[in-house]
C-alpha positions in Angstrom: 101.9 114.2 46.9 99.6 112.1 49.2 97.5 109.2 47.9 94.0 108.8 49.4 91.3 106.1 49.0 87.6 106.7 49.3 86.3 103.2 50.5 82.6 104.2 50.3 80.8 106.5 47.8 77.9 106.4 45.5 79.0 108.6 42.6 77.8 106.0 40.1 74.3 107.1 40.9 75.0 110.4 39.2 75.4 108.4 36.0 72.8 108.7 33.2 72.6 104.9 33.5 70.4 105.4 36.6 66.9 106.4 35.6 65.3 105.9 38.9 64.6 109.0 41.0 66.4 107.8 44.1 67.2 109.9 47.1 70.8 109.9 46.0 70.0 110.8 42.5 67.9 113.7 43.8 70.9 115.0 45.7 73.0 115.1 42.4 70.2 116.8 40.6 69.9 119.5 43.3 73.6 120.0 43.0 73.5 120.7 39.3 73.7 117.1 38.0 77.6 116.7 38.1 78.9 113.7 36.2 80.7 110.9 37.9 83.7 111.7 35.6 83.8 115.4 36.8 83.8 114.1 40.4 86.5 111.7 39.6 88.7 114.5 38.2 88.2 116.6 41.3 89.0 113.6 43.5 92.3 113.1 41.7 93.2 116.8 42.1 92.7 116.3 45.9 94.9 113.3 46.0 92.1 110.7 46.1 93.3 108.1 43.6 91.2 105.1 44.4 87.5 104.8 45.0 85.0 102.0 45.9 81.5 102.6 44.7 78.9 100.9 46.8 75.6 99.4 45.6 72.4 99.4 47.7 70.0 97.5 45.4 70.4 94.8 42.7 69.9 97.4 39.9 72.1 100.0 41.7 74.8 97.3 42.0 74.6 96.5 38.3 75.1 100.2 37.4 78.0 100.4 39.8 79.7 97.5 38.0 79.1 99.0 34.6 80.6 102.3 35.8 83.6 100.8 37.4 84.4 98.7 34.3 85.1 102.1 32.5 87.6 103.4 35.0 90.9 101.9 36.1 90.8 103.5 39.6 87.3 102.5 40.5 86.1 99.2 42.2 82.7 98.0 43.5 81.0 96.6 46.4 77.6 95.1 45.4 75.0 95.3 48.1 71.4 95.2 49.2 71.0 97.8 51.9 69.0 96.9 55.0 66.4 99.5 54.1 65.8 97.6 50.8 65.6 94.1 52.3 61.9 93.6 52.0 62.0 94.1 48.3 64.1 90.9 47.8 63.0 88.4 50.4 60.6 86.7 48.0 62.5 87.5 44.8 64.7 84.5 43.9 65.1 85.9 40.3 66.6 89.1 41.6 68.8 87.4 44.0 70.0 85.2 41.2 70.9 88.3 39.2 72.7 89.8 42.1 74.8 86.6 42.5 76.1 86.8 39.0 77.7 90.2 39.8 80.1 88.6 42.3 82.1 87.1 39.5 82.9 90.5 37.9 86.7 91.3 38.2 86.0 94.8 39.5 83.8 93.6 42.4 86.0 93.5 45.6 83.2 93.3 48.2 79.6 92.7 49.2 77.5 95.4 50.8 76.5 97.7 52.0 74.5 95.3 53.9 73.7 94.8 57.6 71.0 95.9 60.0 69.3 99.3 60.6 66.9 99.5 63.4 66.9 103.4 63.6 64.5 103.8 60.5 63.1 100.3 60.3 62.2 100.6 56.5 62.3 96.7 56.4 61.2 94.2 59.0 64.0 93.0 61.2 63.6 89.4 60.0 63.9 90.5 56.4 67.0 92.5 57.2 68.5 89.4 58.9 67.6 87.2 55.9 69.4 89.5 53.4 72.4 89.9 55.7 73.0 86.1 55.9 72.5 85.8 52.1 75.2 88.4 51.5 77.5 87.0 54.1 77.4 83.6 52.4 77.8 85.1 49.0 81.0 86.9 50.1 82.4 83.9 51.7 81.8 81.7 48.6 83.6 84.2 46.4 86.3 85.2 49.0 85.1 88.9 48.9 85.3 91.5 51.7 82.2 93.0 53.1 80.9 96.5 53.8 78.6 96.6 56.8 75.9 99.2 57.6 75.0 98.8 61.3 72.7 101.4 63.1 71.2 100.8 66.4 71.6 97.1 66.0 75.0 95.9 67.0 73.7 93.3 69.4 71.7 91.5 66.8 74.3 92.1 64.1 77.0 90.4 66.1 74.8 87.4 66.9 74.5 86.9 63.1 78.1 87.7 62.2 79.5 85.2 64.8 77.6 82.4 63.1 80.2 82.6 60.3 84.0 82.2 60.1 86.5 84.0 57.9 84.4 87.1 57.3 86.5 90.2 56.6 85.5 93.8 55.9 84.7 97.3 56.9 82.1 98.7 59.4 81.0 101.6 57.3 80.4 105.1 58.7 81.4 104.3 62.3 79.9 106.8 64.7 79.6 104.8 68.0 81.7 104.6 71.2 84.8 102.7 72.4 82.7 99.8 73.5 81.4 99.2 70.1 84.9 99.8 68.7 86.3 97.0 70.9 83.7 94.6 69.5 84.7 95.5 66.0 88.4 95.2 66.4 88.0 91.9 68.4 86.6 90.5 65.2 89.3 91.8 63.0 87.2 94.2 61.2 88.2 97.6 59.7 86.6 100.9 60.7 85.5 103.4 58.2 85.4 107.1 59.3 83.9 109.9 57.2 82.7 113.6 57.5 80.6 112.8 60.6 83.8 113.2 62.6 84.2 116.8 61.5 80.8 117.9 62.7 79.8 115.6 65.6 79.3 117.1 69.0 79.5 113.7 70.7 82.8 113.4 72.5 82.4 109.6 72.8 82.5 109.4 69.0 85.6 111.6 68.8 87.2 109.4 71.6 86.5 106.3 69.6 87.8 107.8 66.4 91.1 108.6 68.3 91.3 105.1 69.6 91.0 103.3 66.2 94.4 101.6 65.6 96.1 103.0 62.6 96.3 99.6 61.0 92.5 99.2 61.2 91.4 102.6 59.9 90.1 103.4 56.4 88.6 106.7 55.0 85.3 107.2 53.3 82.8 109.9 52.2 79.4 108.1 51.7 79.2 110.8 48.9 76.8 112.5 48.2 75.9 112.3 51.9 77.7 113.4 55.1 79.6 116.4 53.7 82.4 117.4 56.1 82.8 120.8 57.8 83.4 123.5 56.6 81.3 122.5 53.5 78.1 121.5 55.2 75.1 122.3 53.0 76.8 121.4 49.9 77.0 118.0 48.1 79.6 115.6 49.3 82.2 114.2 46.8 85.1 111.8 47.0 87.4 114.8 47.0 86.2 115.5 50.5 88.1 112.5 51.8 91.0 114.9 52.1 89.1 117.1 54.4 88.3 114.3 56.7 91.9 113.0 56.5 93.2 116.4 57.6 90.7 116.6 60.5 91.5 113.1 61.7 95.3 113.7 61.4 95.0 116.7 63.8 92.6 115.0 66.1 94.8 111.9 66.4 98.2 113.6 66.5 99.4 112.1 63.3 100.8 113.6 60.2 98.6 113.8 57.0 101.2 111.8 55.1 101.2 109.0 57.6 97.5 108.9 57.9 97.1 108.9 54.1 99.7 106.2 53.5 98.3 103.9 56.2 94.7 104.2 55.3 95.3 103.6 51.7 97.4 100.6 52.5 94.6 99.3 54.8 92.1 99.7 52.0 94.4 97.8 49.6 94.7 95.1 52.2 91.1 94.5 53.2 89.6 95.0 49.8 92.3 93.6 47.6 92.7 96.7 45.5 95.6 96.5 43.0 
């Protein structure tokens, strides 16, 4: 029996604890409002035994912590997404609330945080401010980081390189081998998900093949980025197995080897026990 780890999902947002009608919550409602527990059961049946739920706002991160506290195989990354950065730049009260979450024993990482210039939902300077705030919080508590970087690697590296000792994962990697080299040079891990199963960009596939096995982790970003052949349906942590099977064939590795190494990598970088 293989053992897989989903290092990035948002199933806590299917919980009744979340009253806000977020885009993620809408996905779950459209799919018939499955409960997080139902998704956990289906994940275990597929061999997905460990999950990291990832926050994107202060309130969302609080819900993620409350959810993980109820489940032995679930841990948390608390985060303020770059899209939401403008909400918090002048809210020291909310940032103080966020800081307290870093002490919870289920919190292993900070993020997803980073820079996103593709959508530009928050000004670049606000994104940079929140990125620095979260890097400093992670370093203070010796936590890993989950980074979201889209069309912004040059500015991201200029901020990242101001700090020493940062460890973590570049979430949802879908760039080329040049970007991959910059990631590996800094000792970061690479998170691959369902994008690889449906991309038409050969550069992305070449980069996926080039990720060293000791720097690769798997993720879903559930409920988003459902892998083929299930496009059009809601993504769940169980779909990590589909991505693992695809990558094993793409990279010329056995599923057992890929599963074992990516799970070991997740335990190493995140500190899962």
